[in-house]
């Protein structure tokens, strides 16, 4: 999140205020400034390729702009964004002809997308340890998504369950609880697998 932007708890309220005024460009820009960096890095991580992550991020930005009028805050805005981002990558994988053909809804939003991409490229070059990245990349895509959402993004298990839902239908609370419990068990297995691999590579284990 860029310094000087509203703290995350205030972002949901501000986006809803902008939405009530139908200021969709401003609402999308606020989301991008607040969560764009972490969402782009998430997409690059689960896509396992920076170019694919870039393409998916462009699609996410368009889906965000289109989807904000229908956002009803059953989950937090941040959780909803992760779900939208995951679905954007899935659609691009199903239809490769869409790659690099996604237009931004506005020039200011396009500029924000470019800023985020530039920061992510710098981050990948300077802050991510190659060996840890390789270990994570060896995981199945959904396992890697669980790891990123829990360890890197510190999402609650119920939010992870919502973010990883495979369709657009809203989950019942009972379904969320059941899926959250299942994901938590799966996460423990992922951690054990990574711990074994990390020790073999002489690295520290994943935390949390």
PDB file of C-alpha atoms in Angstrom:
ATOM      1  CA  UNK A   1       0.000   0.000   0.000  1.00  0.00           C
ATOM      2  CA  UNK A   2       1.338   3.431  -0.882  1.00  0.00           C
ATOM      3  CA  UNK A   3       2.151   5.668   2.110  1.00  0.00           C
ATOM      4  CA  UNK A   4      -0.413   8.405   2.579  1.00  0.00           C
ATOM      5  CA  UNK A   5      -3.398   6.389   1.352  1.00  0.00           C
ATOM      6  CA  UNK A   6      -6.306   5.611   3.718  1.00  0.00           C
ATOM      7  CA  UNK A   7      -5.698   2.704   6.079  1.00  0.00           C
ATOM      8  CA  UNK A   8      -7.344  -0.527   4.837  1.00  0.00           C
ATOM      9  CA  UNK A   9     -10.327  -0.412   7.272  1.00  0.00           C
ATOM     10  CA  UNK A  10     -11.243   2.994   5.829  1.00  0.00           C
ATOM     11  CA  UNK A  11     -10.825   1.951   2.216  1.00  0.00           C
ATOM     12  CA  UNK A  12     -14.014  -0.124   2.086  1.00  0.00           C
ATOM     13  CA  UNK A  13     -16.070   2.825   3.331  1.00  0.00           C
ATOM     14  CA  UNK A  14     -14.431   5.259   0.916  1.00  0.00           C
ATOM     15  CA  UNK A  15     -14.956   2.918  -2.048  1.00  0.00           C
ATOM     16  CA  UNK A  16     -18.611   2.558  -1.104  1.00  0.00           C
ATOM     17  CA  UNK A  17     -18.915   6.360  -0.906  1.00  0.00           C
ATOM     18  CA  UNK A  18     -17.378   6.743  -4.360  1.00  0.00           C
ATOM     19  CA  UNK A  19     -19.586   3.949  -5.686  1.00  0.00           C
ATOM     20  CA  UNK A  20     -22.692   5.706  -4.383  1.00  0.00           C
ATOM     21  CA  UNK A  21     -21.616   8.692  -6.472  1.00  0.00           C
ATOM     22  CA  UNK A  22     -20.906   6.375  -9.433  1.00  0.00           C
ATOM     23  CA  UNK A  23     -17.300   7.572  -9.516  1.00  0.00           C
ATOM     24  CA  UNK A  24     -16.044   4.207 -10.738  1.00  0.00           C
ATOM     25  CA  UNK A  25     -12.670   5.433 -12.017  1.00  0.00           C
ATOM     26  CA  UNK A  26     -11.893   7.005  -8.649  1.00  0.00           C
ATOM     27  CA  UNK A  27     -13.057   3.923  -6.762  1.00  0.00           C
ATOM     28  CA  UNK A  28     -10.967   1.593  -8.927  1.00  0.00           C
ATOM     29  CA  UNK A  29      -7.944   3.888  -8.598  1.00  0.00           C
ATOM     30  CA  UNK A  30      -8.249   3.859  -4.803  1.00  0.00           C
ATOM     31  CA  UNK A  31      -8.347   0.067  -4.786  1.00  0.00           C
ATOM     32  CA  UNK A  32      -5.348  -0.060  -7.109  1.00  0.00           C
ATOM     33  CA  UNK A  33      -3.315   2.351  -4.984  1.00  0.00           C
ATOM     34  CA  UNK A  34      -4.166   0.450  -1.810  1.00  0.00           C
ATOM     35  CA  UNK A  35      -3.964  -3.194  -2.876  1.00  0.00           C
ATOM     36  CA  UNK A  36      -2.440  -3.137  -6.356  1.00  0.00           C
ATOM     37  CA  UNK A  37       1.116  -4.071  -5.348  1.00  0.00           C
ATOM     38  CA  UNK A  38       0.159  -7.100  -3.286  1.00  0.00           C
ATOM     39  CA  UNK A  39      -2.387  -8.312  -5.847  1.00  0.00           C
ATOM     40  CA  UNK A  40       0.095  -8.048  -8.698  1.00  0.00           C
ATOM     41  CA  UNK A  41       2.739  -9.968  -6.738  1.00  0.00           C
ATOM     42  CA  UNK A  42       0.108 -12.561  -5.867  1.00  0.00           C
ATOM     43  CA  UNK A  43      -0.768 -13.045  -9.534  1.00  0.00           C
ATOM     44  CA  UNK A  44       2.887 -13.284 -10.570  1.00  0.00           C
ATOM     45  CA  UNK A  45       3.454 -15.865  -7.832  1.00  0.00           C
ATOM     46  CA  UNK A  46       0.552 -18.156  -8.712  1.00  0.00           C
ATOM     47  CA  UNK A  47       1.019 -17.677 -12.468  1.00  0.00           C
ATOM     48  CA  UNK A  48       4.697 -18.635 -12.007  1.00  0.00           C
ATOM     49  CA  UNK A  49       5.653 -16.212 -14.733  1.00  0.00           C
ATOM     50  CA  UNK A  50       5.977 -12.434 -14.604  1.00  0.00           C
ATOM     51  CA  UNK A  51       4.544 -11.885 -18.087  1.00  0.00           C
ATOM     52  CA  UNK A  52       1.517 -14.057 -17.341  1.00  0.00           C
ATOM     53  CA  UNK A  53       1.060 -12.274 -14.023  1.00  0.00           C
ATOM     54  CA  UNK A  54       1.217  -8.927 -15.844  1.00  0.00           C
ATOM     55  CA  UNK A  55      -1.461 -10.047 -18.293  1.00  0.00           C
ATOM     56  CA  UNK A  56      -3.688 -11.311 -15.491  1.00  0.00           C
ATOM     57  CA  UNK A  57      -3.211  -8.072 -13.566  1.00  0.00           C
ATOM     58  CA  UNK A  58      -4.387  -6.069 -16.559  1.00  0.00           C
ATOM     59  CA  UNK A  59      -7.456  -8.293 -16.796  1.00  0.00           C
ATOM     60  CA  UNK A  60      -8.010  -7.923 -13.056  1.00  0.00           C
ATOM     61  CA  UNK A  61      -7.969  -4.122 -13.343  1.00  0.00           C
ATOM     62  CA  UNK A  62     -10.664  -4.242 -16.016  1.00  0.00           C
ATOM     63  CA  UNK A  63     -12.714  -6.767 -14.042  1.00  0.00           C
ATOM     64  CA  UNK A  64     -12.356  -4.607 -10.942  1.00  0.00           C
ATOM     65  CA  UNK A  65     -13.684  -1.549 -12.764  1.00  0.00           C
ATOM     66  CA  UNK A  66     -16.562  -3.540 -14.233  1.00  0.00           C
ATOM     67  CA  UNK A  67     -17.315  -5.403 -11.023  1.00  0.00           C
ATOM     68  CA  UNK A  68     -17.360  -2.566  -8.505  1.00  0.00           C
ATOM     69  CA  UNK A  69     -21.004  -1.664  -9.246  1.00  0.00           C
ATOM     70  CA  UNK A  70     -21.971  -5.173  -8.144  1.00  0.00           C
ATOM     71  CA  UNK A  71     -19.774  -5.368  -5.046  1.00  0.00           C
ATOM     72  CA  UNK A  72     -22.011  -5.905  -2.017  1.00  0.00           C
ATOM     73  CA  UNK A  73     -19.407  -6.311   0.767  1.00  0.00           C
ATOM     74  CA  UNK A  74     -20.416  -9.800   1.930  1.00  0.00           C
ATOM     75  CA  UNK A  75     -16.641 -10.154   2.321  1.00  0.00           C
ATOM     76  CA  UNK A  76     -14.060  -7.398   2.746  1.00  0.00           C
ATOM     77  CA  UNK A  77     -13.025  -5.462  -0.335  1.00  0.00           C
ATOM     78  CA  UNK A  78      -9.518  -6.937  -0.083  1.00  0.00           C
ATOM     79  CA  UNK A  79     -10.852 -10.503  -0.019  1.00  0.00           C
ATOM     80  CA  UNK A  80     -13.140  -9.788  -2.968  1.00  0.00           C
ATOM     81  CA  UNK A  81     -10.182  -8.389  -4.933  1.00  0.00           C
ATOM     82  CA  UNK A  82      -8.200 -11.590  -4.427  1.00  0.00           C
ATOM     83  CA  UNK A  83     -11.141 -13.581  -5.740  1.00  0.00           C
ATOM     84  CA  UNK A  84     -11.492 -11.329  -8.782  1.00  0.00           C
ATOM     85  CA  UNK A  85      -7.738 -11.576  -9.433  1.00  0.00           C
ATOM     86  CA  UNK A  86      -7.752 -15.374  -9.245  1.00  0.00           C
ATOM     87  CA  UNK A  87     -10.664 -15.600 -11.660  1.00  0.00           C
ATOM     88  CA  UNK A  88      -8.935 -13.179 -14.054  1.00  0.00           C
ATOM     89  CA  UNK A  89      -5.897 -15.453 -14.263  1.00  0.00           C
ATOM     90  CA  UNK A  90      -8.096 -18.519 -14.733  1.00  0.00           C
ATOM     91  CA  UNK A  91      -9.938 -16.914 -17.658  1.00  0.00           C
ATOM     92  CA  UNK A  92      -6.708 -15.901 -19.373  1.00  0.00           C
ATOM     93  CA  UNK A  93      -5.434 -19.442 -19.052  1.00  0.00           C
ATOM     94  CA  UNK A  94      -8.618 -20.780 -20.623  1.00  0.00           C
ATOM     95  CA  UNK A  95      -8.433 -18.293 -23.484  1.00  0.00           C
ATOM     96  CA  UNK A  96      -4.797 -17.448 -24.387  1.00  0.00           C
ATOM     97  CA  UNK A  97      -5.951 -15.186 -27.246  1.00  0.00           C
ATOM     98  CA  UNK A  98      -7.023 -12.635 -24.614  1.00  0.00           C
ATOM     99  CA  UNK A  99      -3.428 -12.153 -23.475  1.00  0.00           C
ATOM    100  CA  UNK A 100      -2.015  -8.664 -23.930  1.00  0.00           C
ATOM    101  CA  UNK A 101      -5.289  -7.591 -25.577  1.00  0.00           C
ATOM    102  CA  UNK A 102      -6.889  -6.258 -22.405  1.00  0.00           C
ATOM    103  CA  UNK A 103      -7.553  -2.531 -22.572  1.00  0.00           C
ATOM    104  CA  UNK A 104      -7.606  -0.373 -19.454  1.00  0.00           C
ATOM    105  CA  UNK A 105     -10.913   1.458 -18.892  1.00  0.00           C
ATOM    106  CA  UNK A 106      -9.115   4.811 -18.502  1.00  0.00           C
ATOM    107  CA  UNK A 107      -5.731   6.459 -18.991  1.00  0.00           C
ATOM    108  CA  UNK A 108      -5.237   7.254 -15.265  1.00  0.00           C
ATOM    109  CA  UNK A 109      -5.939   3.630 -14.356  1.00  0.00           C
ATOM    110  CA  UNK A 110      -3.523   2.477 -17.057  1.00  0.00           C
ATOM    111  CA  UNK A 111      -0.844   4.696 -15.504  1.00  0.00           C
ATOM    112  CA  UNK A 112      -1.471   3.141 -12.082  1.00  0.00           C
ATOM    113  CA  UNK A 113      -1.194  -0.347 -13.576  1.00  0.00           C
ATOM    114  CA  UNK A 114       2.170   0.543 -15.077  1.00  0.00           C
ATOM    115  CA  UNK A 115       3.384   1.946 -11.749  1.00  0.00           C
ATOM    116  CA  UNK A 116       2.437  -1.245  -9.945  1.00  0.00           C
ATOM    117  CA  UNK A 117       4.101  -3.412 -12.576  1.00  0.00           C
ATOM    118  CA  UNK A 118       7.313  -1.389 -12.283  1.00  0.00           C
ATOM    119  CA  UNK A 119       7.386  -1.727  -8.497  1.00  0.00           C
ATOM    120  CA  UNK A 120       6.745  -5.451  -8.700  1.00  0.00           C
ATOM    121  CA  UNK A 121       9.571  -5.920 -11.198  1.00  0.00           C
ATOM    122  CA  UNK A 122      11.924  -4.116  -8.808  1.00  0.00           C
ATOM    123  CA  UNK A 123      10.676  -6.177  -5.886  1.00  0.00           C
ATOM    124  CA  UNK A 124      11.212  -9.426  -7.736  1.00  0.00           C
ATOM    125  CA  UNK A 125      14.765  -8.427  -8.646  1.00  0.00           C
ATOM    126  CA  UNK A 126      15.859  -7.165  -5.240  1.00  0.00           C
ATOM    127  CA  UNK A 127      13.775  -8.605  -2.387  1.00  0.00           C
ATOM    128  CA  UNK A 128      12.625 -12.120  -3.240  1.00  0.00           C
ATOM    129  CA  UNK A 129      15.109 -14.856  -2.466  1.00  0.00           C
ATOM    130  CA  UNK A 130      15.471 -17.032  -5.540  1.00  0.00           C
ATOM    131  CA  UNK A 131      15.691 -20.315  -3.627  1.00  0.00           C
ATOM    132  CA  UNK A 132      12.539 -19.659  -1.625  1.00  0.00           C
ATOM    133  CA  UNK A 133      10.730 -18.571  -4.781  1.00  0.00           C
ATOM    134  CA  UNK A 134      11.775 -21.771  -6.510  1.00  0.00           C
ATOM    135  CA  UNK A 135      10.533 -23.879  -3.615  1.00  0.00           C
ATOM    136  CA  UNK A 136       7.165 -22.166  -3.706  1.00  0.00           C
ATOM    137  CA  UNK A 137       6.994 -22.445  -7.490  1.00  0.00           C
ATOM    138  CA  UNK A 138       7.328 -26.209  -7.163  1.00  0.00           C
ATOM    139  CA  UNK A 139       3.978 -26.362  -5.368  1.00  0.00           C
ATOM    140  CA  UNK A 140       0.679 -26.983  -7.126  1.00  0.00           C
ATOM    141  CA  UNK A 141      -0.940 -23.645  -8.104  1.00  0.00           C
ATOM    142  CA  UNK A 142      -3.720 -23.841  -5.503  1.00  0.00           C
ATOM    143  CA  UNK A 143      -1.225 -24.834  -2.792  1.00  0.00           C
ATOM    144  CA  UNK A 144       0.879 -21.823  -3.720  1.00  0.00           C
ATOM    145  CA  UNK A 145      -2.192 -19.588  -3.617  1.00  0.00           C
ATOM    146  CA  UNK A 146      -3.036 -20.817  -0.107  1.00  0.00           C
ATOM    147  CA  UNK A 147       0.531 -20.150   1.029  1.00  0.00           C
ATOM    148  CA  UNK A 148       0.578 -16.620  -0.370  1.00  0.00           C
ATOM    149  CA  UNK A 149      -2.818 -15.678   1.030  1.00  0.00           C
ATOM    150  CA  UNK A 150      -2.048 -16.988   4.518  1.00  0.00           C
ATOM    151  CA  UNK A 151       1.679 -16.336   4.981  1.00  0.00           C
ATOM    152  CA  UNK A 152       2.283 -13.262   2.822  1.00  0.00           C
ATOM    153  CA  UNK A 153      -1.127 -11.571   3.013  1.00  0.00           C
ATOM    154  CA  UNK A 154      -2.204 -12.757   6.492  1.00  0.00           C
ATOM    155  CA  UNK A 155      -5.802 -13.341   5.433  1.00  0.00           C
ATOM    156  CA  UNK A 156      -8.126 -15.095   7.857  1.00  0.00           C
ATOM    157  CA  UNK A 157      -9.108 -18.629   6.893  1.00  0.00           C
ATOM    158  CA  UNK A 158     -12.696 -17.685   6.150  1.00  0.00           C
ATOM    159  CA  UNK A 159     -11.487 -14.910   3.848  1.00  0.00           C
ATOM    160  CA  UNK A 160      -9.179 -17.375   2.103  1.00  0.00           C
ATOM    161  CA  UNK A 161     -12.117 -19.742   1.625  1.00  0.00           C
ATOM    162  CA  UNK A 162     -14.091 -16.932   0.002  1.00  0.00           C
ATOM    163  CA  UNK A 163     -11.148 -15.756  -2.105  1.00  0.00           C
ATOM    164  CA  UNK A 164     -10.559 -19.264  -3.467  1.00  0.00           C
ATOM    165  CA  UNK A 165     -14.181 -20.024  -4.306  1.00  0.00           C
ATOM    166  CA  UNK A 166     -14.380 -21.401  -7.848  1.00  0.00           C
ATOM    167  CA  UNK A 167     -17.577 -19.684  -8.936  1.00  0.00           C
ATOM    168  CA  UNK A 168     -19.308 -16.344  -8.553  1.00  0.00           C
ATOM    169  CA  UNK A 169     -22.064 -17.591  -6.260  1.00  0.00           C
ATOM    170  CA  UNK A 170     -21.879 -16.325  -2.692  1.00  0.00           C
ATOM    171  CA  UNK A 171     -21.046 -19.075  -0.191  1.00  0.00           C
ATOM    172  CA  UNK A 172     -23.260 -19.722   2.803  1.00  0.00           C
ATOM    173  CA  UNK A 173     -21.622 -19.206   6.175  1.00  0.00           C
ATOM    174  CA  UNK A 174     -21.684 -22.978   6.764  1.00  0.00           C
ATOM    175  CA  UNK A 175     -19.869 -23.548   3.468  1.00  0.00           C
ATOM    176  CA  UNK A 176     -17.303 -20.902   4.355  1.00  0.00           C
ATOM    177  CA  UNK A 177     -16.616 -22.536   7.735  1.00  0.00           C
ATOM    178  CA  UNK A 178     -16.296 -25.990   6.173  1.00  0.00           C
ATOM    179  CA  UNK A 179     -13.988 -24.828   3.403  1.00  0.00           C
ATOM    180  CA  UNK A 180     -11.892 -22.801   5.834  1.00  0.00           C
ATOM    181  CA  UNK A 181     -11.309 -25.865   8.011  1.00  0.00           C
ATOM    182  CA  UNK A 182     -10.348 -27.932   4.978  1.00  0.00           C
ATOM    183  CA  UNK A 183      -7.950 -25.264   3.717  1.00  0.00           C
ATOM    184  CA  UNK A 184      -6.306 -24.998   7.115  1.00  0.00           C
ATOM    185  CA  UNK A 185      -5.604 -28.734   7.158  1.00  0.00           C
ATOM    186  CA  UNK A 186      -4.264 -28.515   3.625  1.00  0.00           C
ATOM    187  CA  UNK A 187      -2.036 -25.627   4.697  1.00  0.00           C
ATOM    188  CA  UNK A 188      -0.488 -27.756   7.444  1.00  0.00           C
ATOM    189  CA  UNK A 189       0.406 -30.396   4.858  1.00  0.00           C
ATOM    190  CA  UNK A 190       1.905 -27.712   2.591  1.00  0.00           C
ATOM    191  CA  UNK A 191       4.011 -26.375   5.472  1.00  0.00           C
ATOM    192  CA  UNK A 192       5.321 -29.832   6.280  1.00  0.00           C
ATOM    193  CA  UNK A 193       6.218 -30.421   2.637  1.00  0.00           C
ATOM    194  CA  UNK A 194       8.009 -27.062   2.418  1.00  0.00           C
ATOM    195  CA  UNK A 195       9.763 -27.642   5.747  1.00  0.00           C
ATOM    196  CA  UNK A 196      11.203 -30.891   4.433  1.00  0.00           C
ATOM    197  CA  UNK A 197      12.315 -29.282   1.174  1.00  0.00           C
ATOM    198  CA  UNK A 198      13.718 -26.214   2.942  1.00  0.00           C
ATOM    199  CA  UNK A 199      15.791 -28.281   5.307  1.00  0.00           C
ATOM    200  CA  UNK A 200      17.164 -30.269   2.394  1.00  0.00           C
ATOM    201  CA  UNK A 201      18.111 -27.000   0.667  1.00  0.00           C
ATOM    202  CA  UNK A 202      19.586 -25.476   3.808  1.00  0.00           C
ATOM    203  CA  UNK A 203      16.854 -22.829   4.128  1.00  0.00           C
ATOM    204  CA  UNK A 204      14.636 -21.850   7.030  1.00  0.00           C
ATOM    205  CA  UNK A 205      11.055 -23.181   7.098  1.00  0.00           C
ATOM    206  CA  UNK A 206       8.012 -21.174   6.118  1.00  0.00           C
ATOM    207  CA  UNK A 207       6.441 -19.422   9.114  1.00  0.00           C
ATOM    208  CA  UNK A 208       2.861 -19.168  10.369  1.00  0.00           C
TER     209      UNK A 208
END
